[in-house]
Coordinates of C-alpha atoms in Angstrom, one line a residue:
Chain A
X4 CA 22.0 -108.1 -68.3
X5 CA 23.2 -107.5 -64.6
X6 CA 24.7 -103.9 -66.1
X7 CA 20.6 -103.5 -66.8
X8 CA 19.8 -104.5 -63.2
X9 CA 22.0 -102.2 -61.4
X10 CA 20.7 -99.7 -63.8
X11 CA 17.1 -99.9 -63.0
X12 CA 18.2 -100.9 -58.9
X13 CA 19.8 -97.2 -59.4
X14 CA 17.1 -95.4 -61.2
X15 CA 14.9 -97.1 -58.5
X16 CA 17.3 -95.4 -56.1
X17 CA 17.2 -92.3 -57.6
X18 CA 13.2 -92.2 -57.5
X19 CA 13.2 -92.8 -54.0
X20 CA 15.6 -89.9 -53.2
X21 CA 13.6 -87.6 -55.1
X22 CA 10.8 -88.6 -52.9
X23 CA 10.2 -86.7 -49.9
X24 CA 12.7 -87.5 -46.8
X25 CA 9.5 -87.8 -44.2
X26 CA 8.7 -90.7 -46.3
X27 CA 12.0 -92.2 -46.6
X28 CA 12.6 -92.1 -42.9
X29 CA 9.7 -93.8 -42.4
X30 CA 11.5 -97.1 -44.4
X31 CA 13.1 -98.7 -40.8
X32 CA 14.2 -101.8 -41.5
X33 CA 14.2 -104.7 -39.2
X34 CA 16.5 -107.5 -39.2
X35 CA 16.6 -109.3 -42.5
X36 CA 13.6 -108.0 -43.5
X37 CA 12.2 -104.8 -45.4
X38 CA 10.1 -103.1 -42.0
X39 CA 6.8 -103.3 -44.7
X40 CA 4.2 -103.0 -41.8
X41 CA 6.1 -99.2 -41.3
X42 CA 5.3 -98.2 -44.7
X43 CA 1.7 -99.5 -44.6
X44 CA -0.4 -98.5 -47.5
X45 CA 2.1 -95.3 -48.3
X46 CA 4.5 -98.2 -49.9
X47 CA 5.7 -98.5 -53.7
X48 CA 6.9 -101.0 -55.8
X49 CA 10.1 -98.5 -56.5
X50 CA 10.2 -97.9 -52.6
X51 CA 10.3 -101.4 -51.8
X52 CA 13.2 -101.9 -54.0
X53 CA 15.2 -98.8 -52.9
X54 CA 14.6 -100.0 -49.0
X55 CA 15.8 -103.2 -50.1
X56 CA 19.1 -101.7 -51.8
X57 CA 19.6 -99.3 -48.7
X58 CA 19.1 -102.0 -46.2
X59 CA 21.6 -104.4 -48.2
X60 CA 24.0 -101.6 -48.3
X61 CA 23.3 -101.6 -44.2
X62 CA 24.0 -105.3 -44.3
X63 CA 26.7 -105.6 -46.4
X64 CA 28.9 -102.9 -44.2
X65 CA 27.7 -104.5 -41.0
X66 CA 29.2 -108.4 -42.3
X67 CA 32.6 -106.1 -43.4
X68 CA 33.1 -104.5 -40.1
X69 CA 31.9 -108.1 -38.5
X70 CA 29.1 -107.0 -36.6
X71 CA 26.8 -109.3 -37.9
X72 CA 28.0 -112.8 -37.2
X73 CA 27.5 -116.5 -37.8
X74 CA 24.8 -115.8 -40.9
X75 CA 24.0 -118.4 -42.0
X76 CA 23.1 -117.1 -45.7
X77 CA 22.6 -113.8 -47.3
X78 CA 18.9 -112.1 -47.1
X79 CA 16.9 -113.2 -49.1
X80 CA 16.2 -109.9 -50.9
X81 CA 19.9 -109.0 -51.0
X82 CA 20.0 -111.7 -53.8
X83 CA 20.1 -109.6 -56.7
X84 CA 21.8 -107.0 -54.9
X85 CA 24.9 -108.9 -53.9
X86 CA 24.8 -110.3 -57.6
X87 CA 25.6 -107.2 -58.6
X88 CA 28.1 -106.2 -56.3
X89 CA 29.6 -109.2 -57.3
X90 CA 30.3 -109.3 -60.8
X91 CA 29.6 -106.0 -62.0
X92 CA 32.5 -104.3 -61.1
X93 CA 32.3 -102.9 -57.1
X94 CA 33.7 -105.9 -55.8
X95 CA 36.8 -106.3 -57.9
X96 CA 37.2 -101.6 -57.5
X97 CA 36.8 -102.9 -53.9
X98 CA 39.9 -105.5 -54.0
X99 CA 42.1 -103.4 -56.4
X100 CA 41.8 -100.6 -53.3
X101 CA 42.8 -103.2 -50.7
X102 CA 45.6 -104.8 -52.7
X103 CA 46.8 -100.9 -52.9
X104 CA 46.7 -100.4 -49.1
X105 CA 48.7 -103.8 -48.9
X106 CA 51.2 -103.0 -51.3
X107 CA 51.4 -99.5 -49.7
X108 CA 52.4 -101.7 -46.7
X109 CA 54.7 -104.0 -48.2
X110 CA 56.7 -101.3 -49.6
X111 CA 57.3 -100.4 -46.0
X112 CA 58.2 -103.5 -44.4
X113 CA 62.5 -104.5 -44.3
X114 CA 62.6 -107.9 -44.4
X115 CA 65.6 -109.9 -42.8
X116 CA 66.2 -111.5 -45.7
X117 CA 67.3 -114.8 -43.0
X118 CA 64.2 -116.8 -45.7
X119 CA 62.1 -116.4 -42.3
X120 CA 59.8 -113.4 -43.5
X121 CA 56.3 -115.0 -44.1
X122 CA 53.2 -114.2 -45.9
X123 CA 49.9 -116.0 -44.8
X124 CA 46.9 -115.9 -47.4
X125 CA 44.0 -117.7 -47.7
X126 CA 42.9 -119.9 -50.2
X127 CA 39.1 -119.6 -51.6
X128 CA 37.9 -116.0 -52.4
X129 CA 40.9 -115.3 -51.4
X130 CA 43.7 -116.3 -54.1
X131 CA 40.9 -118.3 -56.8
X132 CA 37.4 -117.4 -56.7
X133 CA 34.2 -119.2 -56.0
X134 CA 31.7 -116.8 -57.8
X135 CA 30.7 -119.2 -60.8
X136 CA 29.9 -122.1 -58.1
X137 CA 27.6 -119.0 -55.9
X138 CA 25.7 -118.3 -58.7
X139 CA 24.0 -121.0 -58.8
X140 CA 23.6 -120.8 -55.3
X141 CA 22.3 -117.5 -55.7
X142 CA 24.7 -115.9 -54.3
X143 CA 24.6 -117.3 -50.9
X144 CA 20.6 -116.6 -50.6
X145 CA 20.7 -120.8 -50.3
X146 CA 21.9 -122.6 -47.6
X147 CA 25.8 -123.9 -47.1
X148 CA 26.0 -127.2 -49.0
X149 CA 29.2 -128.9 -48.4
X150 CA 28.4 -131.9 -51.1
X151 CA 27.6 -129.3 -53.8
X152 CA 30.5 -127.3 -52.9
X153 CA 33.1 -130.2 -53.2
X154 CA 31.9 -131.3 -56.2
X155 CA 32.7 -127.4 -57.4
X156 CA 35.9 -127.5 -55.4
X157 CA 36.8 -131.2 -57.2
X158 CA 36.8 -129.5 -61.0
X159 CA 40.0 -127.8 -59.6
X160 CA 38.4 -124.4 -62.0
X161 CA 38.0 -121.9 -59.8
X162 CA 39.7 -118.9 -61.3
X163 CA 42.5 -116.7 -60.0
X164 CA 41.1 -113.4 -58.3
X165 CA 43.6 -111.1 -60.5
X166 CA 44.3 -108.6 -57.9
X167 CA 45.8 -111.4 -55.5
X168 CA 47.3 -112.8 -58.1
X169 CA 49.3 -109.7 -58.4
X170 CA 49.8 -109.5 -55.0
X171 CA 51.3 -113.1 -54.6
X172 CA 53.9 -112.5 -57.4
X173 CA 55.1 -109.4 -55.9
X174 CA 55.1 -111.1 -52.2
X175 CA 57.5 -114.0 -53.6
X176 CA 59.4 -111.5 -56.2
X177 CA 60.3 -109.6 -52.7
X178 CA 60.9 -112.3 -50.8
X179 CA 58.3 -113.7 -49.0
X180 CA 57.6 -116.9 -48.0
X181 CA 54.1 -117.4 -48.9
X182 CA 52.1 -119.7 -46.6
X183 CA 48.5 -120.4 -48.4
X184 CA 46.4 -121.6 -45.7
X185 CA 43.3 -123.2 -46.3
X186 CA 40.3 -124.9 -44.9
X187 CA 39.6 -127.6 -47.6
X188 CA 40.0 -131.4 -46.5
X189 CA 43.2 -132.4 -47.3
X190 CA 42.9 -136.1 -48.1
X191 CA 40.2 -135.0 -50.7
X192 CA 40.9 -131.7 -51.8
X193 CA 44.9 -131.5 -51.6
X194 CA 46.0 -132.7 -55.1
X195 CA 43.1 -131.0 -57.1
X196 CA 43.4 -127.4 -55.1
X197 CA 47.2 -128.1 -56.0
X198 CA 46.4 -128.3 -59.4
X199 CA 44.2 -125.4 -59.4
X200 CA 46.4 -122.9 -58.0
X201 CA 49.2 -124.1 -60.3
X202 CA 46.7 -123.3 -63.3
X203 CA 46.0 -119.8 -62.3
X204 CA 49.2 -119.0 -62.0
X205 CA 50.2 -119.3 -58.1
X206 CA 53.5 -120.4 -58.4
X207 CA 56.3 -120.2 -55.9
X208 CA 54.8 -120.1 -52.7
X209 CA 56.4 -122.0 -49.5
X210 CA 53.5 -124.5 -48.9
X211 CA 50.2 -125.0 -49.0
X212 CA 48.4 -125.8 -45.7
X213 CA 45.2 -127.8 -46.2
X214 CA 42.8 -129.1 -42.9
X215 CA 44.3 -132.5 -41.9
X216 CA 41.8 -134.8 -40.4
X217 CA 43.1 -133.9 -36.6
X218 CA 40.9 -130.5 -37.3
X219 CA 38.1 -132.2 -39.2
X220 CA 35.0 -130.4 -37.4
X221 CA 36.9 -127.4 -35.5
X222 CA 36.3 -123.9 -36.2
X223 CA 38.6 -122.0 -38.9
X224 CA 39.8 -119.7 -36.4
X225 CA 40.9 -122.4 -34.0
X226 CA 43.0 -124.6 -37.3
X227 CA 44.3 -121.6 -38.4
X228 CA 45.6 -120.1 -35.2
X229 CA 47.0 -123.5 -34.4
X230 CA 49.0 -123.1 -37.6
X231 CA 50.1 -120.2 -37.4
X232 CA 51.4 -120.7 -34.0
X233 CA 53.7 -123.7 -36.0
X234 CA 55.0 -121.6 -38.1
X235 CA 55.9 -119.2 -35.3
X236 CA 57.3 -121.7 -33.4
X237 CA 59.1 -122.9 -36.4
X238 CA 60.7 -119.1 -36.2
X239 CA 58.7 -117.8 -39.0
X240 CA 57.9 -113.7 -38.3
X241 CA 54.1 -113.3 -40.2
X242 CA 54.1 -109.7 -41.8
X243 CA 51.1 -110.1 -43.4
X244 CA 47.7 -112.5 -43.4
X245 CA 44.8 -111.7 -45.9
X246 CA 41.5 -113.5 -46.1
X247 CA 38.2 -112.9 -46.8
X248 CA 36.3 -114.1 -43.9
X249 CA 36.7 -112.6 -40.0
X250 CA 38.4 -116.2 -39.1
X251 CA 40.8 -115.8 -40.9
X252 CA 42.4 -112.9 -38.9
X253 CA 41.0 -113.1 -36.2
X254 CA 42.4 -115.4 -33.1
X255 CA 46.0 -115.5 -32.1
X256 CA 49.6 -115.1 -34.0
X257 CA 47.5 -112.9 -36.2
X258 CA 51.0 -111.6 -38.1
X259 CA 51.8 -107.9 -38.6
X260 CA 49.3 -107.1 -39.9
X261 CA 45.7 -108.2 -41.2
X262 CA 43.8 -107.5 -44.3
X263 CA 39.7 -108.2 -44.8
X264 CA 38.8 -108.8 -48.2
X265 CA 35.2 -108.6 -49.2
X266 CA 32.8 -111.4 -49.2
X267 CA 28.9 -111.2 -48.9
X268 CA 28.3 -114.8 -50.0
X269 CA 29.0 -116.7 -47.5
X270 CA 30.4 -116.7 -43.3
X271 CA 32.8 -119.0 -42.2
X272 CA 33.2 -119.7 -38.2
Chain B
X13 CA 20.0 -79.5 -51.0
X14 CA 21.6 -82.6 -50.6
X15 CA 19.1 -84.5 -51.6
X16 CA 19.6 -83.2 -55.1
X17 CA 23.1 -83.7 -54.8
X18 CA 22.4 -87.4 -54.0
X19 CA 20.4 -87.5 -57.1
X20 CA 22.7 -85.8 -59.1
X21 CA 25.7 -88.7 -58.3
X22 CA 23.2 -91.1 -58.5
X23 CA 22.2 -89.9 -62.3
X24 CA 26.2 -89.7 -62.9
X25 CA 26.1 -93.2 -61.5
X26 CA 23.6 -94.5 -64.0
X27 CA 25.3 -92.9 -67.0
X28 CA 28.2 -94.5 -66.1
X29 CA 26.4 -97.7 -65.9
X30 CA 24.9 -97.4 -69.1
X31 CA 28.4 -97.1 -70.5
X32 CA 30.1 -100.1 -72.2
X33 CA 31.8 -102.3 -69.3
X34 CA 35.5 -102.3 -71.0
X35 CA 35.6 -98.0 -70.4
X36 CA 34.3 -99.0 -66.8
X37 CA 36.7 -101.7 -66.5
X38 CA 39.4 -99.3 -67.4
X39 CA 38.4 -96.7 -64.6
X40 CA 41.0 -97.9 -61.9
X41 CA 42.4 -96.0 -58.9
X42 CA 45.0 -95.3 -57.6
X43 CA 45.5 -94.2 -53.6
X44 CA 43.4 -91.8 -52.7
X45 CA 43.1 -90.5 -56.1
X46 CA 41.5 -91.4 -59.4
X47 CA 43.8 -92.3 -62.2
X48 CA 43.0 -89.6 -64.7
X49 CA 45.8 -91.3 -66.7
X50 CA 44.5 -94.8 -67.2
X51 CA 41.2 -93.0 -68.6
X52 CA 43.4 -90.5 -70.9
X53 CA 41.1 -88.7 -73.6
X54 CA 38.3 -91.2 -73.3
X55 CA 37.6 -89.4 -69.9
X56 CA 34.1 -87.0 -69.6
X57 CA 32.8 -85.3 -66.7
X58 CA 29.8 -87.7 -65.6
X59 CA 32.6 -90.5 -65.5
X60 CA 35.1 -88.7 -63.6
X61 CA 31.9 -88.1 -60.5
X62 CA 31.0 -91.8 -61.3
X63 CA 34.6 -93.0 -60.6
X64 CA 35.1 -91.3 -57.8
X65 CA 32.0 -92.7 -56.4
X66 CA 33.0 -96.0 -57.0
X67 CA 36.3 -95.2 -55.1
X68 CA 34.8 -93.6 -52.3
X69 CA 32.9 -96.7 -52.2
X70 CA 35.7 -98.6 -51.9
X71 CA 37.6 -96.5 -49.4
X72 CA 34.7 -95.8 -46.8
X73 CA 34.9 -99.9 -46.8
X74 CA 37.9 -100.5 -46.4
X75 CA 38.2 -97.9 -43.5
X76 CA 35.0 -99.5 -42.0
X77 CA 37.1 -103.4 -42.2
X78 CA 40.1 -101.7 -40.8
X79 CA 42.5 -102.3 -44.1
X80 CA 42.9 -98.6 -44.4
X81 CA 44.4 -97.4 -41.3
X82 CA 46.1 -94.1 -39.6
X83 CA 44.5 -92.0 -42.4
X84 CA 44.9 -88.5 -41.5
X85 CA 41.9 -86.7 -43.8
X86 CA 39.0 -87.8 -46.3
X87 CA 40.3 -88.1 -49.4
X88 CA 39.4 -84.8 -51.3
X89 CA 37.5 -86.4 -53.8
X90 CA 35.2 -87.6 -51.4
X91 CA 34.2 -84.8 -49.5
X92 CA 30.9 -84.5 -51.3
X93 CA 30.4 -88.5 -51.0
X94 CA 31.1 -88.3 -47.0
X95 CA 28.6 -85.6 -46.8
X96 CA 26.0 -87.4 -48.5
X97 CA 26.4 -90.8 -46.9
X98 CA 26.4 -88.8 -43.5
X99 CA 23.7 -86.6 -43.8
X100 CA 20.9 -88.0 -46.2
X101 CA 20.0 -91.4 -44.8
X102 CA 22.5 -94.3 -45.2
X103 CA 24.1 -93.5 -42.1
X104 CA 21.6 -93.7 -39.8
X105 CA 20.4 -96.4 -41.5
X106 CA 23.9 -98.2 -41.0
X107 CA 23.7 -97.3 -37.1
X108 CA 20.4 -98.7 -37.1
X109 CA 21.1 -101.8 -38.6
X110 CA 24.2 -102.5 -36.2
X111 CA 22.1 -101.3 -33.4
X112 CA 19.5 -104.1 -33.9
X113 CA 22.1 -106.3 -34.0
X114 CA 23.6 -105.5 -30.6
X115 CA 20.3 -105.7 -29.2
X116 CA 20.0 -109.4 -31.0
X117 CA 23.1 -110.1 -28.8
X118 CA 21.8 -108.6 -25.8
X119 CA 18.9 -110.8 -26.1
X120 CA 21.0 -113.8 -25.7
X121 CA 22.4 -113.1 -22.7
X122 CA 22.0 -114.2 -18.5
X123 CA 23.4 -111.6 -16.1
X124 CA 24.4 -112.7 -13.1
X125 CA 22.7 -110.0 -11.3
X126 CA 25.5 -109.6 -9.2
X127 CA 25.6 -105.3 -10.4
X128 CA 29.2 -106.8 -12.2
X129 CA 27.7 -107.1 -15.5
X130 CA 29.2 -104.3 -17.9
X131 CA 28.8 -102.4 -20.7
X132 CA 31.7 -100.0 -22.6
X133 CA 30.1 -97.2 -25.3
X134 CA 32.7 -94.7 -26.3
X135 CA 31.6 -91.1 -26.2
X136 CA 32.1 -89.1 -29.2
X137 CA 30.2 -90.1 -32.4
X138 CA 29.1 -93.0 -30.9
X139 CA 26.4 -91.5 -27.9
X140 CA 26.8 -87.9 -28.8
X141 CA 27.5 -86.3 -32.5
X142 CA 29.8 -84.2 -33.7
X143 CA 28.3 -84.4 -37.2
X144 CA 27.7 -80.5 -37.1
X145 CA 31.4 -79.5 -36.4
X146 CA 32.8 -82.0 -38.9
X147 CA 30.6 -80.5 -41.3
X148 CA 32.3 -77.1 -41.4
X149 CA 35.6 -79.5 -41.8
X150 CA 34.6 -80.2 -44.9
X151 CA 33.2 -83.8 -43.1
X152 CA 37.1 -85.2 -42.2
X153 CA 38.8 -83.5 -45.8
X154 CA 40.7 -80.8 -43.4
X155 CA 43.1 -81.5 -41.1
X156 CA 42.6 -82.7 -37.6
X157 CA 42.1 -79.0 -35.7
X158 CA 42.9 -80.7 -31.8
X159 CA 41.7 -76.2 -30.7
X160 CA 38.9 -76.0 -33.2
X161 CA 37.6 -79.2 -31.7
X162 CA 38.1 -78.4 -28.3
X163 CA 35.9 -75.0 -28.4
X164 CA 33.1 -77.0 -30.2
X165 CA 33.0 -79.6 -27.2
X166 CA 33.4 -76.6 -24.8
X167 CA 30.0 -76.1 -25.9
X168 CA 27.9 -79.0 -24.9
X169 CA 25.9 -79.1 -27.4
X170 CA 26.7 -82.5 -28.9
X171 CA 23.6 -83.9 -30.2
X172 CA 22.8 -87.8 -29.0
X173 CA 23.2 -89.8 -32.0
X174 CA 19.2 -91.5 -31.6
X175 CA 19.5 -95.0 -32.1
X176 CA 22.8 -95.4 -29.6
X177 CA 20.5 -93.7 -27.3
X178 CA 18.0 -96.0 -27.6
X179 CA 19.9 -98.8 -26.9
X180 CA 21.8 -97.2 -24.2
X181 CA 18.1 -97.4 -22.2
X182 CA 17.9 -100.9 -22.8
X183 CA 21.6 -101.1 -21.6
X184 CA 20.5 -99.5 -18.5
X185 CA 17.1 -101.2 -17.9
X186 CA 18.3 -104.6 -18.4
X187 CA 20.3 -104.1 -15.5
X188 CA 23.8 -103.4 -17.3
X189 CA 26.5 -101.2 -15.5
X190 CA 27.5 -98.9 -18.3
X191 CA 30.8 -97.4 -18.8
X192 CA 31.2 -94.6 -21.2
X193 CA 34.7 -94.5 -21.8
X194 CA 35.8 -91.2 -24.1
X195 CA 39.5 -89.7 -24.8
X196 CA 38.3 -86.6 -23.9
X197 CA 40.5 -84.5 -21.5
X198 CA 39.1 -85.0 -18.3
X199 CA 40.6 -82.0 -16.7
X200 CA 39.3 -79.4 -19.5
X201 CA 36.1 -81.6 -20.9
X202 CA 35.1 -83.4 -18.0
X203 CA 31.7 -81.2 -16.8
X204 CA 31.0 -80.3 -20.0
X205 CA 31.0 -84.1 -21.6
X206 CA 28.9 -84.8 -18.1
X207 CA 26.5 -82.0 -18.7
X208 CA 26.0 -82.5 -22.7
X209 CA 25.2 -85.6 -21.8
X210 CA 22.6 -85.5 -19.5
X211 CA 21.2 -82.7 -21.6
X212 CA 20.6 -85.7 -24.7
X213 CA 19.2 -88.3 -22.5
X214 CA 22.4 -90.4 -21.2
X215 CA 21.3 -90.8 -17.7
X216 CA 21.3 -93.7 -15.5
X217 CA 25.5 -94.9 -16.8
X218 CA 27.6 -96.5 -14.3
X219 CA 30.6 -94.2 -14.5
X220 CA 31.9 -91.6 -17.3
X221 CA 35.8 -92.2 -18.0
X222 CA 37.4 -89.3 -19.2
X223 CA 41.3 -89.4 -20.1
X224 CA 43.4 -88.3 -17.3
X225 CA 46.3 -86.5 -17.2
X226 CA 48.5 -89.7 -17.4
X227 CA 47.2 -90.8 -20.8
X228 CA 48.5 -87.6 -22.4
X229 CA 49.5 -88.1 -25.7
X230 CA 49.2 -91.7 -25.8
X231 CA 47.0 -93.6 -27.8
X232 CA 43.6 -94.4 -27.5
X233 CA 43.9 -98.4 -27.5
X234 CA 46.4 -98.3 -25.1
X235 CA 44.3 -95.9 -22.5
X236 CA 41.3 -98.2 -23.4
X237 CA 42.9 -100.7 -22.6
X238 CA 44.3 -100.0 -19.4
X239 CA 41.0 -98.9 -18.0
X240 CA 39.2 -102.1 -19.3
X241 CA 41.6 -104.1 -17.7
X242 CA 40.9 -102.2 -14.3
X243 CA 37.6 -102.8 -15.2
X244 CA 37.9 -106.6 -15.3
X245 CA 40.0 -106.5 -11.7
X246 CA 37.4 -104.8 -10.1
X247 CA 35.7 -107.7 -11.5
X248 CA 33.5 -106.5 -14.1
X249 CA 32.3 -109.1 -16.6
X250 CA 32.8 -107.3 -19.9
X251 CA 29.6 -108.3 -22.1
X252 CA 29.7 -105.6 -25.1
X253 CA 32.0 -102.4 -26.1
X254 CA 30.6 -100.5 -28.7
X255 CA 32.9 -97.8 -30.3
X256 CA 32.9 -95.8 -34.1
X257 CA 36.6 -96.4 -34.1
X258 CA 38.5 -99.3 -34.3
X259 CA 40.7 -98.0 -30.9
X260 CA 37.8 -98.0 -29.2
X261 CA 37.2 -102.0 -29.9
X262 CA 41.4 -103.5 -30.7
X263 CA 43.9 -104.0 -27.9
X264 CA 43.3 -105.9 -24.6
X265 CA 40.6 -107.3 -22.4
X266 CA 38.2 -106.3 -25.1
X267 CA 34.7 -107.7 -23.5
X268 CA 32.7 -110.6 -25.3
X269 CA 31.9 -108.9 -28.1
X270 CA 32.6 -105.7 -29.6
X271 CA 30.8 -103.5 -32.5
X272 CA 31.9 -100.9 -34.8
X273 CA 29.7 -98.4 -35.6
X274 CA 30.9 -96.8 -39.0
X275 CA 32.6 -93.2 -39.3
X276 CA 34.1 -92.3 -42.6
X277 CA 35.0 -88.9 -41.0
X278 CA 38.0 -89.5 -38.9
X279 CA 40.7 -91.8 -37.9
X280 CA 41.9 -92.1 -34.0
X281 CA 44.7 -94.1 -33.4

């Protein structure tokens, strides 16, 4: 079914390449919306669909190289379009590459061996994945709703993302110490996301860090530099930190090195 | 021309689609190559274009989100992709895109009115293009040619990239001081850059910063950063930075927000 979409979303793509360039220059976009009122009367159903896949493309980069900020959810006509990125195989080519670069770095790093080399990676879309729970939030096309979402999070069945997975057991297999450092609540979500990780197969790592109540409301950016300040005062040297949102790498005692993963569901502050 | 070449990985794209997902599944990559191996026997011509699509994909990405850094030349299997992405739409469209952004941003904010509110835009494929050079560099697949480049920016005749332009005006109208800041030689570049400017529209900037003699050989984020922070003691209030290359926008003193406008071509460090 979604191989079908991308299908026609390509064939659509393909028409509107064959189509003179005078007319595809004329399909400006504005923000979060196809520019219709520049296409006027000349516009196409196929157009319309190619303009939407070009400007999502647009979008997409822009949220990678965080130049758009602080969306609140994806376009709405980037629905199907993200879907597809998602689950039909881009996104997972897209981690596979990324996972390469950090291995690539790994393989260059000496550690001290002194069990004070650490590894920070976050939790959700990051080590287990959230996809099932966004599809029925149409892939971030509906609002953030932190009810739903902990209702998700409390099945504890969010799958390992395999590529991380892989990543994780060669971090501890060389010695890391692997700090997972999340945003969930911790009175609420502790045991279960515990549990979860366990299932998938993340085994091994130094500790899990989960949002204590003392940062209940604060930005991710703020908890997490906070902690990893702790761990730096606790004499910890962070080689790497991989997430898939900005906040995670972003701020201060940033480690090493940083790694983005892809995520056009959703933006975390 | 390239328009048909578009088509053409589009089609290749579609075929590879319309395959069944377990031979897609099984087209992984390695670094900067595809693995031939993985695909063994099963492998046709349509699928090889396809894959490398999808890595090229992948790596344009991950250079945009900083993961893949200090890369020395496209890889060669995306020459072709590169060259599309640059030339037939998508780019412009991504520049565009990011553009209305910053503009969103400038929108939002209160100068002081004090002539100390200020603006950084790098120089070189981020106000003017070097699109037309690149492309007889096989767009970023050769080598780095430090003499080749030189005599093409001896020239002048450095296109303004249109939309950078545009907001450049607004820059200047709203009342911003801007700064374009380049690593261009300022000793052999400096009237050159100057005039090539003028010549594409960039008049009314606060100051053009060329790279003096001290700066030799050193990197760009460090010489961007020194000069920024000169900037903020004179007391400049650094409101935006705006740069295709992720020297142009890391280091110190940084400004309030800072914007990366994509270049899959080369890598400054």
């Amino acid at each position: 079914m979604a191989q079908r979409v991308l299908v026609g979303e390509m064939l659509v793509l393909v028409l509107l390449l064959l189509a003179p360039k005078t007319k595809a220059k004329a399909m400006s976009i504005t923000r979060g919306q196809n520019n219709k009122s520049s296409r006027g009367k000349e516009s196409s159903g196929s157009s319309d669909e190619g303009g939407a896949i070009s400007f999502c493309l647009s979008w997409r980069l822009a949220v990678e190289a965080n130049n758009v900020v602080a969306w609140p959810t994806v376009p709405p006509q980037c629905s199907r379009y993200v879907e597809t990125y998602m689950i039909n195989g881009q996104y997972d080519r897209d981690l596979d590459l990324i996972v390469e670069e950090i291995l690539a770095y790994v393989n260059q790093t000496f550690l001290l061996g002194d069990a004070m080399d650490a590894w920070i990676l976050d939790v959700d879309d990051t080590c287990i994945s959230n996809i099932y729970y966004y599809k029925g939030k149409k892939y971030g096309c509906d609002p953030y709703d932190p009810f739903a979402f902990r209702t998700w999070a409390m099945k504890g069945g969010c799958p390992a993302i395999p590529s991380v997975l892989r990543l994780f057991n060669i971090l501890v297999n060389k010695g890391f110490k692997v700090f997972l450092l999340t945003g969930r609540d911790e009175e609420t979500l502790g045991q279960v996301t515990r549990n979860n990780l366990h299932n998938q197969g993340f085994i091994g790592y130094e500790r899990l860090i989960l949002r204590s109540s003392a940062y209940k409301g604060k930005s991710a950016m703020k908890y997490k530099s906070d902690v990893r300040k702790q761990l730096q005062d606790q004499g910890y040297r962070i080689w790497g930190n991989v997430g898939d949102q900005w906040s995670d790498i972003q701020g201060d005692y940033l480690g090493n090195r940083t790694f983005k993963l892809p995520n056009p569901m959703y933006f975390v502050p």
